[in-house]
Tab-separated table of C-alpha atoms and ligand atoms in Angstrom:
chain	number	residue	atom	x	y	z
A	121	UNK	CA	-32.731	-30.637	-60.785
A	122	UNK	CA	-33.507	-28.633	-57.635
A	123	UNK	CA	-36.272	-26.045	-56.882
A	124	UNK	CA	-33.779	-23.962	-56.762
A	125	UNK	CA	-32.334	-24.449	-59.835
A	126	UNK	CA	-33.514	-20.941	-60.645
A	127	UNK	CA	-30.670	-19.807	-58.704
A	128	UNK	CA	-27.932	-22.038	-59.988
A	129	UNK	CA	-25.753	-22.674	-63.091
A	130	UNK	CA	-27.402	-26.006	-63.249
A	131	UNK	CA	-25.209	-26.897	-66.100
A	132	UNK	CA	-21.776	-26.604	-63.640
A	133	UNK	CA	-23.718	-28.906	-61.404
A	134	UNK	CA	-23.167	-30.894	-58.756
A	135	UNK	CA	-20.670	-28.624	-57.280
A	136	UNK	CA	-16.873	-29.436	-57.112
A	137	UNK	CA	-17.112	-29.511	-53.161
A	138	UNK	CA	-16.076	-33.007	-51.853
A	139	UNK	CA	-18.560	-35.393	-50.553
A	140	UNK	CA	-19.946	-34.294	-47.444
A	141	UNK	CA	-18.436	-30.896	-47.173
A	142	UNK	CA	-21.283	-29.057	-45.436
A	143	UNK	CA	-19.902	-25.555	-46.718
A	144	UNK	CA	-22.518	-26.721	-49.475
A	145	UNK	CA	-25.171	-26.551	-46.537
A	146	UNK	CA	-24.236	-23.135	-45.771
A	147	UNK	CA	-24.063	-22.190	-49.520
A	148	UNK	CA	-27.640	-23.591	-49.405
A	149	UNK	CA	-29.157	-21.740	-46.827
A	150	UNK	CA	-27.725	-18.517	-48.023
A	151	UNK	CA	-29.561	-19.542	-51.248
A	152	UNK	CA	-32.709	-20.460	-49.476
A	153	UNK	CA	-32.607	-16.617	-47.798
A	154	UNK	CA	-32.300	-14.949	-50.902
A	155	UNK	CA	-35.652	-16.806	-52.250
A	156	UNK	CA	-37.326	-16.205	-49.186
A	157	UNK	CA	-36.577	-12.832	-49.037
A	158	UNK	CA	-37.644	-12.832	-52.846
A	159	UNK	CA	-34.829	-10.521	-53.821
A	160	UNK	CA	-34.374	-9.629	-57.283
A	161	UNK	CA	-31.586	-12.042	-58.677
A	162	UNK	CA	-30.551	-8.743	-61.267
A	163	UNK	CA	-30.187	-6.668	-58.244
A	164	UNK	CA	-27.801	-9.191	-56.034
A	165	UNK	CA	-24.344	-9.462	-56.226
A	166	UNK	CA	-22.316	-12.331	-55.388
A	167	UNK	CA	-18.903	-11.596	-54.211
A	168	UNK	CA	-16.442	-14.401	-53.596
A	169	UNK	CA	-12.458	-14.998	-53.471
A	170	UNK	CA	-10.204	-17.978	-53.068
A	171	UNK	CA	-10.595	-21.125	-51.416
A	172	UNK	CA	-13.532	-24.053	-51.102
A	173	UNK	CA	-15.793	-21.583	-49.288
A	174	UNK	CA	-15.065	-19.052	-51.698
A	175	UNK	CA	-15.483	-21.191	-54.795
A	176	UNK	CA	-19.380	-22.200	-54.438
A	177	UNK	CA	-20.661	-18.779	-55.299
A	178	UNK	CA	-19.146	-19.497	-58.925
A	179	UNK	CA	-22.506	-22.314	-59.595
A	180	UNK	CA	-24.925	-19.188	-58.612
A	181	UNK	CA	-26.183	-17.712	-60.892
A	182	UNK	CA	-26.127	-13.887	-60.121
A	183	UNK	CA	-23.878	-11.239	-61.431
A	184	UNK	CA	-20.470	-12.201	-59.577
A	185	UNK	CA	-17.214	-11.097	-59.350
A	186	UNK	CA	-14.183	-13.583	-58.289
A	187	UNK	CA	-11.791	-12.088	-56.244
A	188	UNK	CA	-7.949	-12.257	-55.210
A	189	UNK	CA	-7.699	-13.998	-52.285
A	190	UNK	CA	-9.055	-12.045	-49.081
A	191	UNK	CA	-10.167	-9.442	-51.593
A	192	UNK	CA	-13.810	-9.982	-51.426
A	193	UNK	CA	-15.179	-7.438	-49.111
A	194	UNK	CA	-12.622	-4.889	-50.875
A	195	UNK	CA	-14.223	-5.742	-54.453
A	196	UNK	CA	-17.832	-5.603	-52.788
A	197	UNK	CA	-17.176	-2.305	-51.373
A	198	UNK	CA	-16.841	-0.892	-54.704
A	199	UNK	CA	-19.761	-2.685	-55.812
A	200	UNK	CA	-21.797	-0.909	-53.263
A	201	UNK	CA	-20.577	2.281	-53.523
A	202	UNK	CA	-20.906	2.334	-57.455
A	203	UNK	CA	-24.731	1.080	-57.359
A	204	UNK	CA	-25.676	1.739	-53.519
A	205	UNK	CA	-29.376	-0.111	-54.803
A	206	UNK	CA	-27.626	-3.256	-55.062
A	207	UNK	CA	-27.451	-5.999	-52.588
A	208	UNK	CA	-24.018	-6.996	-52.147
A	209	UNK	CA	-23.298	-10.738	-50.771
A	210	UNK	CA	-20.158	-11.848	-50.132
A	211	UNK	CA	-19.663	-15.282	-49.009
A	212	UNK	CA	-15.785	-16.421	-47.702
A	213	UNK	CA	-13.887	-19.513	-46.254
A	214	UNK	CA	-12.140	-18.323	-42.441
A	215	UNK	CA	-8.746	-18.391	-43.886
A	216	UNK	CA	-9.988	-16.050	-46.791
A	217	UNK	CA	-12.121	-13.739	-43.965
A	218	UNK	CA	-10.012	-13.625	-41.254
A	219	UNK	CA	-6.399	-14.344	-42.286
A	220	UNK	CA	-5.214	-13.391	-45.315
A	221	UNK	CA	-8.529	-11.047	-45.563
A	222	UNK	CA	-7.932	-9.957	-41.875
A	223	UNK	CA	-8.063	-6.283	-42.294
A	224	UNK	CA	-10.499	-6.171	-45.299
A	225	UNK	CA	-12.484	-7.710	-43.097
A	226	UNK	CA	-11.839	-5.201	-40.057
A	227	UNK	CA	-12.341	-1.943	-42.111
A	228	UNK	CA	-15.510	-3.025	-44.147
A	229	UNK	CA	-17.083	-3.410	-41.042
A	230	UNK	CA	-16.052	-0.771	-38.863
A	231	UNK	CA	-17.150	1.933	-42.152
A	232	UNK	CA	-20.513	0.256	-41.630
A	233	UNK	CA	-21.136	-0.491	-45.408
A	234	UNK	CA	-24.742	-1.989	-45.958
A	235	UNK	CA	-22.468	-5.666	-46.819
A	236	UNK	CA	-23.757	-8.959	-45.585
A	237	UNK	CA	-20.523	-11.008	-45.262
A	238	UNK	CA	-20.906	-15.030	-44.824
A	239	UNK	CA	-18.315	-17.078	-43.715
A	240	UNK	CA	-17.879	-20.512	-43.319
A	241	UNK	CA	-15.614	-21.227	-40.945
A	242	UNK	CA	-14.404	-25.208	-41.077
A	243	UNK	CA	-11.275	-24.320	-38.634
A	244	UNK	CA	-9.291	-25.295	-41.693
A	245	UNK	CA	-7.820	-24.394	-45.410
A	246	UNK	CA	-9.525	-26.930	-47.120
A	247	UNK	CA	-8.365	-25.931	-50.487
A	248	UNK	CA	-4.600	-25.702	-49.906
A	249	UNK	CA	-4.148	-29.242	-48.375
A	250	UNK	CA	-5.355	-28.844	-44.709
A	251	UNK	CA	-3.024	-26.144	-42.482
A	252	UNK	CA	-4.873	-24.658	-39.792
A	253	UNK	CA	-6.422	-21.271	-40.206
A	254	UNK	CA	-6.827	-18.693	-37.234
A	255	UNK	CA	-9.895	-20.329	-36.217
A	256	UNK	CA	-8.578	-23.600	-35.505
A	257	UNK	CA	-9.520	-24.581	-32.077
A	258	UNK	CA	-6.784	-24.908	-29.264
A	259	UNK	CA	-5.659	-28.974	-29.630
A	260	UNK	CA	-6.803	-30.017	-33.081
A	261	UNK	CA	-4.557	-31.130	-35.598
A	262	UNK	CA	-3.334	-30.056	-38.910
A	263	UNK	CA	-0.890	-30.521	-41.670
A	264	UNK	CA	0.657	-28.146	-39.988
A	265	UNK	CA	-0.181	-28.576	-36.725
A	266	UNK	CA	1.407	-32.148	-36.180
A	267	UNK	CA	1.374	-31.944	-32.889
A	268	UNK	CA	-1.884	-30.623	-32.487
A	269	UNK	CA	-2.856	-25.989	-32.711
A	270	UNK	CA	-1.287	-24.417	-30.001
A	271	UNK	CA	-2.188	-20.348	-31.549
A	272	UNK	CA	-5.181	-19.042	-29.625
A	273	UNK	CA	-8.415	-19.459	-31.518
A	274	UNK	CA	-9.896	-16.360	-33.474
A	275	UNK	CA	-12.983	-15.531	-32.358
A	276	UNK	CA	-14.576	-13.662	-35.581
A	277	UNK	CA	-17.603	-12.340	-34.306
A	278	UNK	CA	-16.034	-10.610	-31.592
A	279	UNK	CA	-13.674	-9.312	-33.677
A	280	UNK	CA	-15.747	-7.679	-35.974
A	281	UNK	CA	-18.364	-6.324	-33.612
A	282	UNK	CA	-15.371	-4.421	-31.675
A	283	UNK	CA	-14.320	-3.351	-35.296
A	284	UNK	CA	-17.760	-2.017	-35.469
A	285	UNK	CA	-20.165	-4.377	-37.593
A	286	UNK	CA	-23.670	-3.305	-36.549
A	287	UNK	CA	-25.283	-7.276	-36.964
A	288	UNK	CA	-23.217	-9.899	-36.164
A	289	UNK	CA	-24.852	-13.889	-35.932
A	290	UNK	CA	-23.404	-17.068	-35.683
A	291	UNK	CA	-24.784	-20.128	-36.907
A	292	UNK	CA	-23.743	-24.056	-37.784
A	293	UNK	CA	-25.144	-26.487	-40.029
A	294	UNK	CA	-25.609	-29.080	-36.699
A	295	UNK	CA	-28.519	-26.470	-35.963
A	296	UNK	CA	-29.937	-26.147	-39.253
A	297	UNK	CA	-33.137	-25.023	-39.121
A	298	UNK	CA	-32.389	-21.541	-37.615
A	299	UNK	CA	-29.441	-20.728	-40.548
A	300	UNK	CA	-31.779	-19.326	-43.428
A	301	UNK	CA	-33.578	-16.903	-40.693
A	302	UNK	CA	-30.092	-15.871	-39.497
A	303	UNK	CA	-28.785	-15.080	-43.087
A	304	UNK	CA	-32.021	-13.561	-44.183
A	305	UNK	CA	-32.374	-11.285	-41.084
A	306	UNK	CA	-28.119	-9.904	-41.612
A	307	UNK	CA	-29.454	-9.513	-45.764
A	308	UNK	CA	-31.955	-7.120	-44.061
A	309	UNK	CA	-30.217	-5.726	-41.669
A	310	UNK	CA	-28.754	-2.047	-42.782
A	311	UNK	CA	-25.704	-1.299	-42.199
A	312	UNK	CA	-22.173	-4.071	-42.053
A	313	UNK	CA	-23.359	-7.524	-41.247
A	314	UNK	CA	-21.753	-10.852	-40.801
A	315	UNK	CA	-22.539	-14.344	-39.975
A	316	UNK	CA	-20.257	-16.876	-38.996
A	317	UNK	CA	-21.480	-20.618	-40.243
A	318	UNK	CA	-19.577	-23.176	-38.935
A	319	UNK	CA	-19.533	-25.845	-41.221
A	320	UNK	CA	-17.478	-29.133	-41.671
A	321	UNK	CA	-14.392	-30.310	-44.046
A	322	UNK	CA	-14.514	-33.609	-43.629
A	323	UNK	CA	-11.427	-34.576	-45.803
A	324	UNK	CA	-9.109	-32.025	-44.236
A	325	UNK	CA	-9.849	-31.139	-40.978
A	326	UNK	CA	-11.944	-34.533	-40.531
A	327	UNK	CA	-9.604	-37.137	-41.563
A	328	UNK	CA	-6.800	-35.417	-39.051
A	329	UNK	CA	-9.374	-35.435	-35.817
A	330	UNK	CA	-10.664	-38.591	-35.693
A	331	UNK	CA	-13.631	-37.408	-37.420
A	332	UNK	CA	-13.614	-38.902	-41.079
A	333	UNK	CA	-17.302	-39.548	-41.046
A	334	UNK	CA	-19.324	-36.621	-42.598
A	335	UNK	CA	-22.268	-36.993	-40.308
A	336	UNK	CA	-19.958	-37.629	-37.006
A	337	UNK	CA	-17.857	-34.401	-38.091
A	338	UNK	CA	-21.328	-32.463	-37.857
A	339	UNK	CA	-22.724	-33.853	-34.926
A	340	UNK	CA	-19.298	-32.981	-33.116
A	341	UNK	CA	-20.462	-28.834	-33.893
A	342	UNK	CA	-23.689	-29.654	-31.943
A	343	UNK	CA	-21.983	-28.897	-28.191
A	344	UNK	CA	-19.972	-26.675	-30.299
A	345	UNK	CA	-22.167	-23.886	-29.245
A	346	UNK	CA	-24.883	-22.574	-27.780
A	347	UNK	CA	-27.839	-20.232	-28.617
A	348	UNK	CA	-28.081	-17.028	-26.628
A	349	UNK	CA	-31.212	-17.502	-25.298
A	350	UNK	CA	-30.025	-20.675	-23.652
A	351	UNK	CA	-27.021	-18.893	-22.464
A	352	UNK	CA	-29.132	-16.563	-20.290
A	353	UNK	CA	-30.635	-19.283	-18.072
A	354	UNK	CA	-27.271	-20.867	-18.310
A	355	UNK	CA	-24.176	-20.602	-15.420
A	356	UNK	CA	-21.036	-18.986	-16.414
A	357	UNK	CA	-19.558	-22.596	-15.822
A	358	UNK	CA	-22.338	-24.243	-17.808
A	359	UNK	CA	-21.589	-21.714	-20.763
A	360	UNK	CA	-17.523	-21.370	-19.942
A	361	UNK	CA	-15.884	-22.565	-23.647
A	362	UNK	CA	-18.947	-22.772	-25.685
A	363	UNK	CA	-19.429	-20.151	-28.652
A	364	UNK	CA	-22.630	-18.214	-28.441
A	365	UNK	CA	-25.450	-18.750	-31.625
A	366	UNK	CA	-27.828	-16.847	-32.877
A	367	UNK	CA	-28.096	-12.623	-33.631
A	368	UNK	CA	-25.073	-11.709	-31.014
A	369	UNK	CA	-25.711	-8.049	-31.854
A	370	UNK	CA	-28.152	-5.806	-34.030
A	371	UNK	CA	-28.022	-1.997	-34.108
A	372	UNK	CA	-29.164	0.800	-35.972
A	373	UNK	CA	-26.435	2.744	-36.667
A	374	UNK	CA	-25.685	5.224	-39.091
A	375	UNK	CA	-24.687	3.412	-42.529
A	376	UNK	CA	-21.819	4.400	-44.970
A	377	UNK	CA	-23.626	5.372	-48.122
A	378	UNK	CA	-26.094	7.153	-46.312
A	379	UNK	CA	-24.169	9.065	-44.407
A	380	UNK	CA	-21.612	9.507	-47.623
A	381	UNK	CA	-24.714	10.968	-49.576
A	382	UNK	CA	-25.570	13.200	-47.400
A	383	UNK	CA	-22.304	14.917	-46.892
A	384	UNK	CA	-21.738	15.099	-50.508
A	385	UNK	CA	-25.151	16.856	-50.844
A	386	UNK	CA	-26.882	13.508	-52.725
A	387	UNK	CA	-29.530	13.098	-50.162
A	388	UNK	CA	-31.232	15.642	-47.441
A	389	UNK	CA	-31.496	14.920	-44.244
A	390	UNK	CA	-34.476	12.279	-43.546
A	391	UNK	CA	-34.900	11.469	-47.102
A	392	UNK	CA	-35.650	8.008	-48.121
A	393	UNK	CA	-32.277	6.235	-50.156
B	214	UNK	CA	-48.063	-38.928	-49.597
B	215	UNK	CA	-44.805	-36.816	-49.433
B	216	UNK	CA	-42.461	-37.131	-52.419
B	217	UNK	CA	-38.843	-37.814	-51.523
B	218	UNK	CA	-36.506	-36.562	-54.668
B	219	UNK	CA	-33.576	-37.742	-54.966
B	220	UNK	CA	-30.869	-36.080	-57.798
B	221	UNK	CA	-28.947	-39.429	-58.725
B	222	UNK	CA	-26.261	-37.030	-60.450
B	223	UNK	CA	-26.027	-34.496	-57.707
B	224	UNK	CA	-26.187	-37.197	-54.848
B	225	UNK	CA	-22.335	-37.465	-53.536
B	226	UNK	CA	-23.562	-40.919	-51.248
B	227	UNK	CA	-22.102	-38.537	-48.089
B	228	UNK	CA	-24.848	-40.158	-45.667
B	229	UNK	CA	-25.428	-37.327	-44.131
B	230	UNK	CA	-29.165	-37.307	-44.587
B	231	UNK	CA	-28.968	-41.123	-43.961
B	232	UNK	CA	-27.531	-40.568	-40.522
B	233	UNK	CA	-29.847	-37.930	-39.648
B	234	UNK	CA	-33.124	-39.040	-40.753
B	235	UNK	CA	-35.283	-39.847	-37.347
B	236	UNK	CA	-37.140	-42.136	-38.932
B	237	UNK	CA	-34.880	-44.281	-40.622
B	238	UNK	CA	-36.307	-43.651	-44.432
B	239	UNK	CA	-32.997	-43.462	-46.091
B	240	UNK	CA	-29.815	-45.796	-46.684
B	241	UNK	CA	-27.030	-46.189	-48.781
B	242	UNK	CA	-26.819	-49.222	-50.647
B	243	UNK	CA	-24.057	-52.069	-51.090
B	244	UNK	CA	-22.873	-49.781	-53.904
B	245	UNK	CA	-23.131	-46.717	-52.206
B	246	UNK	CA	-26.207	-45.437	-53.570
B	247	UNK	CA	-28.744	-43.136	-51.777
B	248	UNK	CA	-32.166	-45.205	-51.629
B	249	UNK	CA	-35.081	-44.608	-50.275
B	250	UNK	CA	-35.826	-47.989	-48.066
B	251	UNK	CA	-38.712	-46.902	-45.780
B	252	UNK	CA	-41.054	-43.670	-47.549
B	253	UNK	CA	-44.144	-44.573	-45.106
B	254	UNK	CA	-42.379	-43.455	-42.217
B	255	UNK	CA	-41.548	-40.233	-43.387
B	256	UNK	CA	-42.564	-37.568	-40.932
B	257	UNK	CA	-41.447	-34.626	-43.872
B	258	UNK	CA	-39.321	-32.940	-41.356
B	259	UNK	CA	-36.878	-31.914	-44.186
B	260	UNK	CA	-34.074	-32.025	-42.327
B	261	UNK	CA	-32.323	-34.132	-45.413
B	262	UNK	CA	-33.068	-31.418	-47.998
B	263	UNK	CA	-31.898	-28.453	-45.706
B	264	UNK	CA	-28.791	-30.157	-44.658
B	265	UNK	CA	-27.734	-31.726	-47.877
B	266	UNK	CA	-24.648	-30.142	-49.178
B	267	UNK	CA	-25.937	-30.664	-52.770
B	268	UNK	CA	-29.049	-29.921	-53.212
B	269	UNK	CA	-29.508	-33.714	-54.099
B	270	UNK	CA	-32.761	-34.643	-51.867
B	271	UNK	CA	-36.194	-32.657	-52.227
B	272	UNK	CA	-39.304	-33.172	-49.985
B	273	UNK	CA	-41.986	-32.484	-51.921
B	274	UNK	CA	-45.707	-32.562	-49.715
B	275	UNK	CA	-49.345	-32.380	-51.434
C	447	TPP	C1	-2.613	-14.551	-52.518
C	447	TPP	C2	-2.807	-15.996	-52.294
C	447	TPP	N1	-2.195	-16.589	-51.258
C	447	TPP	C3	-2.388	-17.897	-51.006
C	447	TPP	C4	-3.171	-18.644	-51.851
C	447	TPP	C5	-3.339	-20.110	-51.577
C	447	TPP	N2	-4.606	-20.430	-50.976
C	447	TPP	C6	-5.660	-20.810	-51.742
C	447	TPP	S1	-7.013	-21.194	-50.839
C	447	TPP	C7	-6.197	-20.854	-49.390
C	447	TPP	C8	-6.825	-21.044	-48.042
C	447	TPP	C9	-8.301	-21.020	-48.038
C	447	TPP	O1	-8.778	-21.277	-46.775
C	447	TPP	P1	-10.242	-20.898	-46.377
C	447	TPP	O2	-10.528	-19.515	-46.717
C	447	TPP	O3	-10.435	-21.302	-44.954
C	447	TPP	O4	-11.132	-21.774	-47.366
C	447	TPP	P2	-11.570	-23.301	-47.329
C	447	TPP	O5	-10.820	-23.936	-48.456
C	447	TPP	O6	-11.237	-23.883	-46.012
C	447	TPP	O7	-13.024	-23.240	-47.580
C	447	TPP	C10	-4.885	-20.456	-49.619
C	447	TPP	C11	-3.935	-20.106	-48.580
C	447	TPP	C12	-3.804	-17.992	-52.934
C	447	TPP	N3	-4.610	-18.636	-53.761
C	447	TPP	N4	-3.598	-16.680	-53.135
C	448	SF4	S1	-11.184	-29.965	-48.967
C	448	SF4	FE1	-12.537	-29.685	-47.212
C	448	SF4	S2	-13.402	-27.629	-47.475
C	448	SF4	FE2	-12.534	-28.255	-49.462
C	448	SF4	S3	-14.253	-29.161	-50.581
C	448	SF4	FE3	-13.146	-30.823	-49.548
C	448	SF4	S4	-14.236	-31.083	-47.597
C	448	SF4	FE4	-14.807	-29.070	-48.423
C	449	SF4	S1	-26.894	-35.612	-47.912
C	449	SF4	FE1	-27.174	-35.188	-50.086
C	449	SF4	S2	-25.255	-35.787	-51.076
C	449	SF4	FE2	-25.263	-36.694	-49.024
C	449	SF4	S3	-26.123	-38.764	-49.346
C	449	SF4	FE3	-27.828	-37.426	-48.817
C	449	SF4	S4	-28.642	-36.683	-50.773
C	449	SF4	FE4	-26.628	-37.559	-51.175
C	450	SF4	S1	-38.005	-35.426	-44.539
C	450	SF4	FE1	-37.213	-36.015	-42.526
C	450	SF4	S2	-38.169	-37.993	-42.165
C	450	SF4	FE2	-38.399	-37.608	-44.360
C	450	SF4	S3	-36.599	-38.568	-45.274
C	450	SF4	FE3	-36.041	-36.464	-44.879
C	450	SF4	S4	-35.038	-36.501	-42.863
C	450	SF4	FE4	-36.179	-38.414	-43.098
C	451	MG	MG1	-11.527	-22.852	-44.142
């Protein structure tokens, strides 16, 4: 029981996720967005693919559609270019996002489709036994990263803003509070949006950094970042190596449907979709 | 008096709203089971029902 069991397949529940996995708090406060944004559960489309990350969606109850992995933002495309009146959600591990989905991810945002893509980033693969994914941080170990990562780390907000997203936001579920605003305000947003939650596998990525503890692994993403705001009163050394929270960019630019629908002589110019 | 709900079945004893609580309100028992040791000095911050991974602890205020 939950008050938002409205929004769940209560009868799945609890949720396979293991104890103290905070992609669940992530999974939560996109949950928590949709009801305070009151959209119509009919109308919203869940969009999901492989992994941990990617297997919450499947205890929501919306009309869904399980992916191959890295798919997600391909299948959700088609969803929002069928029905443009739907809201399309599509919520993704890293590894799903930004490796094997890599240039999904790229090309949904740079054709500015009116998408909100979450992902959870836990600088791991969870599901597969533990390898690290291209958002492992510099140092940290892995199952197969013995000796500690030694790639550079991905940064995938920066990424898809120079691919062309028009609202990108970064979160963590250290800094709770602000998550649900951030989500609902990319759901809003029109045009490509993401936002990056950094959440926490504590069996995985945990158990292999000295951080076994669910709560300890969480408070370590507190100096993890820091919000924008802050950043501006901060030095370049204070802020040097910290990622940046909070709406990194918002911009009106002209969306895919829109501009599709117009061309093809579906909508004049100025006309309400 | 706020109401502190706790889903028994839900509840994966992760501590994380234990360890997080300001005011101390929560523990996990001998057995591992999420109690609630200390309601009075609940300041109904929800910061246990937002962060919860599984939806297993409501706040409910009248
Ligand atoms: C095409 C394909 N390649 C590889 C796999 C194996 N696989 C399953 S989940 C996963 C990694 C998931 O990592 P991430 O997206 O970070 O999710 P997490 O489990 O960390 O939430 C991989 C490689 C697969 N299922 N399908
Ligand atoms: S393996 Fe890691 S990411 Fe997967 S459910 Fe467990 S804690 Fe979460
Ligand atoms: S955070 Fe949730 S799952 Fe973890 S101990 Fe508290 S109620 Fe249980
Ligand atoms: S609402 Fe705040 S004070 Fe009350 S139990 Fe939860 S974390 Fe503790
Ligand atoms: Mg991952």
């Amino acid at each position: 029981m939950s008050k938002l069991d409205k929004y769940l397949r209560t009868d799945q529940m609890p949720h396979f996720a293991c104890p103290g996995c905070t992609h669940g708090t992530a999974w939560a406060a996109m949950i928590r967005s949709i009801e305070q944004l009151g959209l119509d559960k009919n109308k919203t489309v869940m969009v999901c693919a492989i992994g941990c990350a990617g297997r919450l969606p499947v205890y929501l109850d919306f009309p869904s559609i399980r992916t191959p992995h890295g798919r997600a933002l391909s299948y959700a495309t088609g969803v929002k270019l069928a029905n443009p009146d739907l809201n399309v959600i599509v919520f993704m591990g890293d590894g799903d996002a930004s490796a094997i989905g890599g240039n999904h991810l790229i090309h949904t945002a740079r054709r500015n489709l009116d998408i909100t893509a979450i992902v959870a980033t836990n600088e791991i693969y969870g599901m597969t036994g533990g390898q690290y994914a291209p958002t492992t941080e510099g140092g940290r170990f892995a199952s197969t990263a013995p000796f500690g990562m030694i790639e550079n780390q991905l940064d995938v907000c920066k990424l898809v803003e120079g691919a062309g997203a028009s609202f990108v936001g970064r979160g963590d579920v250290y800094h709770v509070r602000e998550l649900k605003d951030l989500i609902a305000s990319a759901i809003t947003h029109k045009g490509f949006s993401l936002v990056e939650v950094f959440t926490t596998c504590p069996t995985h990525f945990g158990r292999r950094n000295n951080m076994k503890k669910p709560s300890v692994l969480v408070e370590h993403l507190k100096n993890l970042t820091v919000s924008k705001k802050q950043a501006e009163k901060m030095t370049e050394e204070e802020v040097a190596g910290k990622l940046l929270r909070g709406i990194l960019l918002k911009e009106e630019r002209p969306e895919y449907v829109e501009t599709y629908d117009r061309l093809a002589g579906f909508k004049e110019e100025g006309e309400s979709v | 008096m706020t109401k502190i709900i706790i889903e028994p079945n839900w509840c994966k004893s992760c501590g994380i709203c234990v360890d997080f609580c300001p005011t101390n309100v929560l523990e996990l028992d001998i057995s591992g089971k999420l109690k609630v040791v200390d309601a009075n000095a609940c300041i109904s911050c929800k910061l246990c029902e937002i962060r919860c991974p599984d939806l297993a602890i409501e706040i409910e205020e009248d």
